[in-house]
Coordinates of C-alpha atoms in Angstrom, one line a residue:
Chain A
X1 CA 89.9 186.8 309.0
X2 CA 93.6 186.5 308.3
X3 CA 95.5 184.1 310.5
X4 CA 99.2 183.6 310.6
X5 CA 100.0 180.3 312.3
X6 CA 103.5 179.4 313.6
X7 CA 105.2 181.0 310.6
X8 CA 108.9 180.6 310.2
X9 CA 110.8 182.4 307.4
X10 CA 114.5 181.8 307.1
X11 CA 117.3 183.4 305.1
X12 CA 120.2 181.3 304.1
X13 CA 123.5 183.1 303.9
X14 CA 126.7 181.3 303.1
X15 CA 126.8 178.6 305.8
X16 CA 124.6 180.5 308.3
X17 CA 120.9 180.6 308.7
X18 CA 119.0 183.7 309.9
X19 CA 115.7 183.2 311.5
X20 CA 114.0 186.4 310.3
X21 CA 110.6 185.2 311.4
X22 CA 110.6 182.5 314.1
X23 CA 107.4 180.6 315.0
X24 CA 105.3 183.7 314.8
X25 CA 101.5 183.7 315.1
X26 CA 98.8 186.3 315.0
X27 CA 95.3 187.0 313.6
X28 CA 93.5 190.0 312.3
X29 CA 89.8 190.6 311.7
X30 CA 88.3 192.7 308.9
X31 CA 87.8 196.4 309.8
X32 CA 90.5 196.2 312.5
X33 CA 94.0 197.7 312.6
X34 CA 96.8 195.6 314.0
X35 CA 100.1 197.3 314.7
X36 CA 103.1 195.2 314.0
X37 CA 105.8 196.9 316.1
X38 CA 109.5 196.3 316.4
X39 CA 112.9 197.8 315.9
X40 CA 114.9 197.5 312.7
X41 CA 115.8 193.9 311.9
X42 CA 113.0 192.4 314.1
X43 CA 111.3 190.7 311.1
X44 CA 108.3 193.0 310.6
X45 CA 108.7 193.4 306.9
X46 CA 109.5 189.7 306.4
X47 CA 106.2 188.9 307.9
X48 CA 104.5 191.2 305.4
X49 CA 106.3 189.7 302.5
X50 CA 105.6 186.2 303.7
X51 CA 101.9 186.9 303.8
X52 CA 102.0 188.0 300.1
X53 CA 104.3 185.2 299.2
X54 CA 107.0 187.6 298.0
X55 CA 109.9 185.9 299.8
X56 CA 112.5 185.0 297.3
X57 CA 116.0 183.4 297.5
X58 CA 118.0 183.3 299.7
X59 CA 114.9 183.5 301.9
X60 CA 112.3 180.7 302.3
X61 CA 109.1 180.1 304.3
X62 CA 109.9 176.8 306.0
X63 CA 106.9 176.2 308.1
X64 CA 103.5 177.5 309.3
X65 CA 100.2 178.4 307.6
X66 CA 98.7 181.7 306.5
X67 CA 95.0 181.4 306.3
X68 CA 92.8 183.9 304.6
X69 CA 89.2 183.0 305.4
X70 CA 90.3 179.5 306.2
X71 CA 92.3 178.9 303.0
X72 CA 96.0 178.4 303.4
X73 CA 97.8 180.9 301.1
X74 CA 101.0 178.9 301.3
X75 CA 99.4 176.0 299.6
X76 CA 98.2 177.9 296.6
X77 CA 99.8 177.6 293.2
X78 CA 101.8 180.6 291.8
X79 CA 98.9 181.3 289.4
X80 CA 96.3 181.3 292.3
X81 CA 98.4 183.6 294.5
X82 CA 98.5 186.2 291.7
X83 CA 94.7 186.4 291.8
X84 CA 94.8 187.2 295.5
X85 CA 97.8 189.5 295.6
X86 CA 96.7 193.1 294.8
X87 CA 93.1 191.9 295.0
X88 CA 92.1 190.4 298.4
X89 CA 95.5 191.2 299.9
X90 CA 97.2 194.4 299.1
X91 CA 100.3 196.4 300.3
X92 CA 101.7 199.8 300.5
X93 CA 105.4 200.4 301.0
X94 CA 107.6 202.9 302.9
X95 CA 109.2 204.6 300.0
X96 CA 106.8 206.3 297.6
X97 CA 109.7 207.4 295.5
X98 CA 110.8 203.9 294.5
X99 CA 107.5 202.0 294.5
X100 CA 106.0 203.6 291.4
X101 CA 107.3 202.9 287.9
X102 CA 108.8 206.2 286.7
X103 CA 108.1 205.5 283.0
X104 CA 104.4 205.0 283.2
X105 CA 101.7 207.5 284.1
X106 CA 99.9 207.0 287.4
X107 CA 96.7 206.2 285.4
X108 CA 98.5 203.3 283.6
X109 CA 99.6 201.9 286.9
X110 CA 96.3 202.1 288.8
X111 CA 94.3 200.9 285.8
X112 CA 96.6 198.0 285.3
X113 CA 95.7 196.5 288.7
X114 CA 92.0 197.1 288.1
X115 CA 91.9 195.5 284.6
X116 CA 94.0 192.6 285.7
X117 CA 91.9 191.6 288.7
X118 CA 88.4 192.8 287.7
X119 CA 88.6 191.9 284.0
X120 CA 87.4 195.3 282.9
X121 CA 87.9 197.1 279.6
X122 CA 90.6 199.7 279.3
X123 CA 88.0 202.5 279.4
X124 CA 86.3 201.1 282.4
X125 CA 89.5 200.6 284.2
X126 CA 90.6 204.2 283.6
X127 CA 87.2 205.4 284.8
X128 CA 87.6 203.4 288.0
X129 CA 91.2 204.7 288.4
X130 CA 89.9 208.2 288.3
X131 CA 87.3 207.4 291.0
X132 CA 90.2 206.0 293.1
X133 CA 92.2 209.2 292.6
X134 CA 89.2 211.2 293.8
X135 CA 89.0 209.0 296.9
X136 CA 92.6 209.8 297.8
X137 CA 92.0 213.5 297.2
X138 CA 94.1 213.8 294.0
X139 CA 92.6 215.8 291.2
X140 CA 91.5 213.1 288.7
X141 CA 92.6 215.3 285.8
X142 CA 96.2 214.5 286.8
X143 CA 95.7 210.9 285.8
X144 CA 98.1 211.2 282.9
X145 CA 100.9 212.7 285.0
X146 CA 104.0 210.8 285.8
X147 CA 105.2 209.9 289.3
X148 CA 108.0 212.6 289.3
X149 CA 105.3 215.3 288.9
X150 CA 104.0 214.5 292.4
X151 CA 105.3 215.2 295.9
X152 CA 106.1 212.4 298.3
X153 CA 102.8 212.6 300.1
X154 CA 100.9 212.6 296.9
X155 CA 102.8 209.6 295.6
X156 CA 101.9 207.8 298.7
X157 CA 98.2 208.7 298.0
X158 CA 98.6 207.2 294.5
X159 CA 100.0 204.0 296.1
X160 CA 97.0 203.9 298.4
X161 CA 94.6 204.4 295.4
X162 CA 96.3 201.5 293.7
X163 CA 96.3 199.2 296.7
X164 CA 92.6 199.8 297.4
X165 CA 91.4 199.8 293.8
X166 CA 90.2 196.2 294.0
X167 CA 88.6 196.5 297.5
X168 CA 91.0 194.3 299.3
X169 CA 90.0 192.5 302.5
X170 CA 93.3 193.2 304.1
X171 CA 95.9 196.0 303.5
X172 CA 99.5 195.7 304.7
X173 CA 100.9 199.1 305.3
X174 CA 104.7 198.9 305.8
X175 CA 105.9 202.1 307.4
X176 CA 103.6 204.1 305.1
X177 CA 104.5 207.5 306.5
X178 CA 108.1 207.1 307.7
X179 CA 109.6 208.8 304.6
X180 CA 107.2 211.8 304.9
X181 CA 107.3 215.1 306.8
X182 CA 105.3 215.2 310.0
X183 CA 102.7 217.6 308.7
X184 CA 102.2 215.4 305.6
X185 CA 102.2 212.2 307.7
X186 CA 99.1 213.3 309.5
X187 CA 97.1 213.8 306.3
X188 CA 98.1 210.4 304.9
X189 CA 97.2 208.6 308.1
X190 CA 93.9 210.3 308.3
X191 CA 93.1 209.4 304.7
X192 CA 94.0 205.7 305.4
X193 CA 91.8 205.6 308.5
X194 CA 88.9 207.3 306.7
X195 CA 89.1 204.9 303.8
X196 CA 89.2 202.0 306.2
X197 CA 86.0 203.2 307.8
X198 CA 84.4 203.5 304.3
X199 CA 85.7 200.3 302.8
X200 CA 86.0 198.1 305.9
X201 CA 89.4 196.4 305.2
X202 CA 91.5 195.1 307.9
X203 CA 95.0 196.7 308.2
X204 CA 98.3 195.4 309.3
X205 CA 100.2 198.5 310.2
X206 CA 103.9 197.9 310.3
X207 CA 106.1 200.5 312.1
X208 CA 109.0 201.2 314.3
X209 CA 107.3 204.4 315.4
X210 CA 105.4 203.7 318.6
X211 CA 103.9 207.2 318.7
X212 CA 102.2 206.7 315.4
X213 CA 101.2 203.1 316.1
X214 CA 99.5 204.3 319.3
X215 CA 97.4 206.8 317.3
X216 CA 96.4 204.5 314.5
X217 CA 96.1 200.9 315.8
X218 CA 93.5 199.0 317.8
X219 CA 95.7 196.1 318.9
X220 CA 99.5 195.4 318.7
X221 CA 102.0 192.7 318.2
X222 CA 105.5 193.5 319.4
X223 CA 108.3 191.7 317.6
X224 CA 111.9 191.1 318.6
X225 CA 114.4 189.0 316.6
X226 CA 111.6 187.3 314.6
X227 CA 109.6 186.3 317.7
X228 CA 106.4 187.6 319.2
X229 CA 107.2 189.4 322.5
X230 CA 103.8 190.7 323.4
X231 CA 100.3 190.9 321.9
X232 CA 97.2 192.9 322.8
X233 CA 95.8 196.3 323.3
X234 CA 97.5 196.9 326.6
X235 CA 101.0 197.4 325.1
X236 CA 101.1 201.2 325.8
X237 CA 99.1 201.4 329.0
X238 CA 100.3 198.2 330.7
X239 CA 103.2 196.6 328.9
X240 CA 103.7 193.1 330.3
X241 CA 107.2 192.2 329.0
X242 CA 110.5 194.0 330.0
X243 CA 111.3 194.6 326.3
X244 CA 108.0 196.2 325.5
X245 CA 108.3 198.3 328.7
X246 CA 111.8 199.5 327.6
X247 CA 110.5 200.6 324.2
X248 CA 107.5 202.4 325.7
X249 CA 109.6 204.1 328.3
X250 CA 111.9 205.4 325.5
X251 CA 108.9 206.7 323.6
X252 CA 107.5 208.4 326.7
X253 CA 111.0 209.9 327.5
X254 CA 111.2 211.5 324.1
X255 CA 107.6 212.3 323.3
X256 CA 105.9 212.9 326.6
Chain B
X1 CA 130.0 233.0 319.7
X2 CA 128.6 232.6 316.2
X3 CA 126.6 235.3 314.5
X4 CA 124.8 234.7 311.2
X5 CA 123.7 237.8 309.5
X6 CA 121.2 238.1 306.6
X7 CA 122.3 234.9 304.7
X8 CA 120.8 234.4 301.2
X9 CA 121.3 231.4 299.0
X10 CA 119.7 230.6 295.6
X11 CA 120.0 227.4 293.7
X12 CA 119.2 228.6 290.2
X13 CA 115.9 230.4 290.5
X14 CA 115.0 228.6 293.7
X15 CA 115.4 230.8 296.8
X16 CA 116.6 228.3 299.4
X17 CA 117.6 230.8 302.2
X18 CA 116.0 234.2 302.5
X19 CA 117.7 236.6 304.9
X20 CA 118.6 234.2 307.7
X21 CA 119.9 235.9 310.8
X22 CA 120.5 234.5 314.3
X23 CA 123.2 234.1 317.0
X24 CA 124.4 231.2 319.0
X25 CA 126.1 231.8 322.4
X26 CA 129.0 229.7 323.6
X27 CA 127.8 226.6 325.4
X28 CA 124.3 226.9 324.0
X29 CA 122.4 224.1 322.2
X30 CA 120.3 225.6 319.5
X31 CA 117.8 223.5 317.6
X32 CA 117.0 224.1 314.0
X33 CA 113.6 222.7 313.2
X34 CA 112.0 222.4 309.7
X35 CA 110.5 220.0 307.2
X36 CA 112.3 218.6 304.2
X37 CA 113.3 221.3 301.7
X38 CA 113.1 224.1 304.4
X39 CA 116.8 224.9 303.9
X40 CA 118.2 223.4 307.1
X41 CA 121.1 221.4 305.6
X42 CA 121.9 224.2 303.1
X43 CA 122.4 226.5 306.1
X44 CA 124.6 223.9 307.8
X45 CA 126.8 223.6 304.7
X46 CA 127.2 227.3 304.5
X47 CA 128.2 227.6 308.1
X48 CA 130.7 224.9 307.6
X49 CA 132.0 226.6 304.5
X50 CA 131.2 223.5 302.3
X51 CA 129.2 225.7 299.9
X52 CA 129.4 229.4 299.3
X53 CA 126.7 231.8 300.4
X54 CA 125.3 234.3 297.9
X55 CA 125.2 237.2 300.4
X56 CA 125.3 237.8 304.1
X57 CA 128.0 237.5 306.9
X58 CA 129.1 234.9 309.4
X59 CA 131.1 236.1 312.4
X60 CA 132.9 234.0 314.9
X61 CA 133.6 235.7 318.2
X62 CA 133.2 239.1 316.5
X63 CA 135.5 238.3 313.5
X64 CA 134.3 237.4 310.0
X65 CA 135.0 233.7 309.4
X66 CA 137.8 233.0 306.9
X67 CA 136.8 229.8 305.1
X68 CA 139.9 229.8 303.0
X69 CA 142.0 228.2 305.8
X70 CA 141.9 224.6 306.8
X71 CA 142.1 225.5 310.5
X72 CA 138.4 226.3 310.3
X73 CA 137.7 222.6 310.6
X74 CA 139.3 222.6 314.1
X75 CA 136.5 224.9 315.2
X76 CA 133.5 223.7 313.2
X77 CA 132.7 220.0 312.9
X78 CA 129.6 218.1 311.7
X79 CA 127.9 214.9 312.5
X80 CA 125.9 213.5 309.5
X81 CA 122.6 211.8 309.5
X82 CA 123.5 208.5 307.9
X83 CA 126.2 206.5 309.7
X84 CA 126.2 204.0 306.9
X85 CA 127.4 206.3 304.1
X86 CA 129.5 208.8 306.2
X87 CA 132.3 206.3 307.0
X88 CA 134.6 204.9 304.4
X89 CA 133.9 201.1 304.3
X90 CA 137.6 200.2 303.6
X91 CA 139.1 202.1 306.4
X92 CA 139.3 200.7 310.0
X93 CA 137.4 202.6 312.6
X94 CA 140.6 203.6 314.5
X95 CA 142.2 204.9 311.4
X96 CA 139.1 206.8 310.4
X97 CA 139.1 208.5 313.8
X98 CA 142.8 209.2 313.7
X99 CA 142.9 210.6 310.2
X100 CA 141.9 214.2 311.0
X101 CA 144.5 214.3 313.8
X102 CA 147.1 213.4 311.2
X103 CA 145.9 215.8 308.5
X104 CA 145.8 218.7 310.9
X105 CA 149.2 217.7 312.4
X106 CA 147.7 218.0 315.9
X107 CA 149.9 215.1 317.3
X108 CA 153.0 213.2 316.2
X109 CA 152.2 209.9 314.4
X110 CA 153.2 207.8 317.4
X111 CA 150.9 209.5 319.7
X112 CA 147.8 209.2 317.6
X113 CA 146.8 205.6 318.6
X114 CA 146.6 206.6 322.2
X115 CA 144.5 209.6 321.4
X116 CA 142.1 207.5 319.3
X117 CA 141.7 205.0 322.2
X118 CA 140.8 207.9 324.5
X119 CA 138.3 209.1 321.9
X120 CA 136.8 205.6 321.7
X121 CA 136.3 205.5 325.4
X122 CA 134.9 209.0 325.4
X123 CA 132.0 207.9 323.1
X124 CA 131.7 204.6 325.0
X125 CA 133.2 202.3 322.5
X126 CA 135.9 199.8 323.4
X127 CA 139.5 199.6 322.4
X128 CA 138.6 196.5 320.3
X129 CA 136.7 198.7 318.0
X130 CA 140.0 200.2 316.7
X131 CA 140.6 197.4 314.2
X132 CA 137.0 196.8 313.1
X133 CA 135.5 197.9 309.8
X134 CA 132.3 200.0 309.6
X135 CA 130.2 197.1 308.3
X136 CA 130.9 195.2 311.5
X137 CA 129.2 197.9 313.6
X138 CA 125.5 198.7 314.3
X139 CA 124.0 202.0 313.2
X140 CA 124.3 203.5 316.7
X141 CA 128.0 202.4 317.0
X142 CA 128.8 203.9 313.7
X143 CA 127.2 207.2 314.8
X144 CA 129.5 207.1 317.8
X145 CA 132.5 206.7 315.5
X146 CA 131.3 209.8 313.6
X147 CA 131.2 211.7 316.8
X148 CA 134.6 210.5 317.9
X149 CA 136.1 211.5 314.5
X150 CA 134.5 214.9 314.7
X151 CA 135.8 215.5 318.2
X152 CA 139.4 214.3 317.3
X153 CA 140.5 217.8 316.2
X154 CA 139.1 219.4 319.4
X155 CA 136.3 221.5 317.9
X156 CA 134.3 223.9 320.0
X157 CA 131.2 224.0 317.7
X158 CA 129.3 220.9 316.4
X159 CA 126.6 220.9 313.8
X160 CA 124.5 217.8 314.3
X161 CA 122.5 217.2 311.1
X162 CA 119.7 214.8 311.9
X163 CA 122.2 212.8 314.1
X164 CA 119.6 210.2 315.3
X165 CA 116.9 210.1 312.7
X166 CA 117.9 206.9 311.0
X167 CA 118.2 205.0 314.3
X168 CA 115.8 203.0 316.4
X169 CA 114.2 204.8 319.3
X170 CA 116.1 203.1 322.1
X171 CA 119.4 203.8 320.3
X172 CA 118.3 207.4 319.7
X173 CA 118.0 208.0 323.4
X174 CA 121.4 206.5 324.1
X175 CA 123.0 208.8 321.6
X176 CA 121.2 211.9 322.7
X177 CA 122.3 211.2 326.3
X178 CA 125.8 210.8 325.0
X179 CA 125.6 214.1 323.2
X180 CA 124.3 215.8 326.3
X181 CA 127.1 214.4 328.4
X182 CA 129.8 215.4 325.8
X183 CA 128.5 218.9 325.6
X184 CA 128.8 219.3 329.4
X185 CA 132.2 217.6 329.7
X186 CA 133.9 219.4 326.7
X187 CA 132.0 222.7 326.9
X188 CA 130.7 222.3 323.3
X189 CA 128.2 224.5 321.4
X190 CA 125.6 222.6 319.4
X191 CA 123.5 223.5 316.4
X192 CA 121.1 220.5 316.2
X193 CA 119.2 220.2 312.9
X194 CA 116.1 218.0 313.1
X195 CA 112.7 217.5 311.7
X196 CA 111.6 215.8 314.9
X197 CA 110.6 218.3 317.6
X198 CA 111.0 215.6 320.3
X199 CA 114.7 215.3 319.6
X200 CA 115.2 219.0 319.8
X201 CA 113.2 219.2 323.0
X202 CA 115.4 216.5 324.5
X203 CA 118.6 218.3 324.0
X204 CA 118.2 222.0 323.2
X205 CA 117.6 225.2 325.2
X206 CA 116.5 227.2 322.2
X207 CA 114.9 226.5 318.9
X208 CA 114.7 228.2 315.6
X209 CA 111.9 227.1 313.2
X210 CA 112.6 227.5 309.5
X211 CA 110.0 227.3 306.8
X212 CA 110.8 227.7 303.1
X213 CA 114.1 229.4 303.8
X214 CA 112.8 231.9 306.4
X215 CA 112.9 231.9 310.2
X216 CA 109.4 231.9 311.5
X217 CA 110.2 231.3 315.2
X218 CA 113.2 231.8 317.5
X219 CA 112.7 231.3 321.2
X220 CA 113.3 229.1 324.3
X221 CA 112.1 225.5 323.6
X222 CA 109.6 225.6 326.5
X223 CA 108.1 228.8 325.4
X224 CA 107.7 227.6 321.8
X225 CA 106.1 224.3 322.9
X226 CA 103.6 226.0 325.2
X227 CA 102.8 229.1 323.2
X228 CA 104.2 229.2 319.7
X229 CA 103.9 232.6 318.1
X230 CA 103.7 231.2 314.5
X231 CA 100.9 229.2 312.9
X232 CA 103.3 226.9 311.1
X233 CA 105.2 226.1 314.3
X234 CA 101.9 225.3 315.9
X235 CA 101.1 222.8 313.2
X236 CA 104.5 221.2 313.5
X237 CA 104.1 220.8 317.2
X238 CA 100.6 219.2 316.9
X239 CA 101.8 216.9 314.2
X240 CA 105.1 216.0 315.8
X241 CA 104.1 215.5 319.4
X242 CA 100.4 215.0 319.4

């Protein structure tokens, strides 16, 4: 289980302080999909980066705990967190165009993660990388291709292969389909859900798109200005808070 | 009002538009739906005269459009997708809106400020926004500035190129409602480009679906939603609204 307890992450700007995440708590079990919903600037991505301890200056995690199977990630040394990041906890990002290194082949990039965390030989790592490509429905013979040789949807699949290559317990998916066309979105979402059933990881699905969240997630946390507004599976059917209701009404107005 | 006839456009060997033909009636809102790379924005740029077409004709009220004259901007205007990059960061909002009025010599200099204030109120911004800079505004407010600037020269035809797709949902609805109201108040004609069918459904009467530079569907929105004639359209509807 991954538990975020009273997390506060602040950003210091000149003489002002921005509370990007403000006393925020939630939990997620393995195998489950939690939707982290909110409008832009609500703090969703800062929560994700805090969990992976990727907050850097001028930002700072000032209080709270992030417990992975009872162990507080915030108390780990920098060396210890490296062993968890990409292994037990993994992440895919919104923009598949900027999240792959353009000068290395996709094989280099997937195998790097594998060899780093699983201490495998180069040959073994590449063999596993090929297996992962197969899992995300990319022809393994393309392992020596560079990112620019793939479409947006395929790059996102490569990112998924990389993120899942070490069988993480939890995957953070930050707007994974926002940059993709609707017909491509569907394929990527289905792939993620199928792999989740197969591999059993828990997923924090971050999005501002309520329509997609409704399709993909079991339970939801709605965020506004760094705070938790509402939590549960009732968000779409019986929103409890006025803010949630407003957002759901907007969605129904546009997509009903 | 506007008639597009057999437009072709290639970029090198890539055929971006292949024989596009359609008409827009005065007062109509026509949606142009397609995925990235379909040719939507290229078509918009050709209609505006920002890039040349390879072949084909564009008629306005029966006459071929003369893109060599600046006055064409008083008829056609465009709203861009990204309100962050479409405003000059160093120019005050009021001046940005007034600039086209000055360039087109529509009003004497001393009358411009009053006109800009009217435009601000038309898009539901306040007079205080006149002296603000773009970075002080939210995305939705910036998009309103873009609309006010486009309307400053009194166009009759607006191309809306993904006008709400970079905004939050609640802001999207506010802006779409504003666009609907402006259309009725000012008798505008819209060509709304979007990849999101829901946005088109909210505002348009008719929709054209474009795939790889070709029109695959052209009909009333209700009709397309309930019984699309083309397989690609069907896929888009299922993915976009399902």
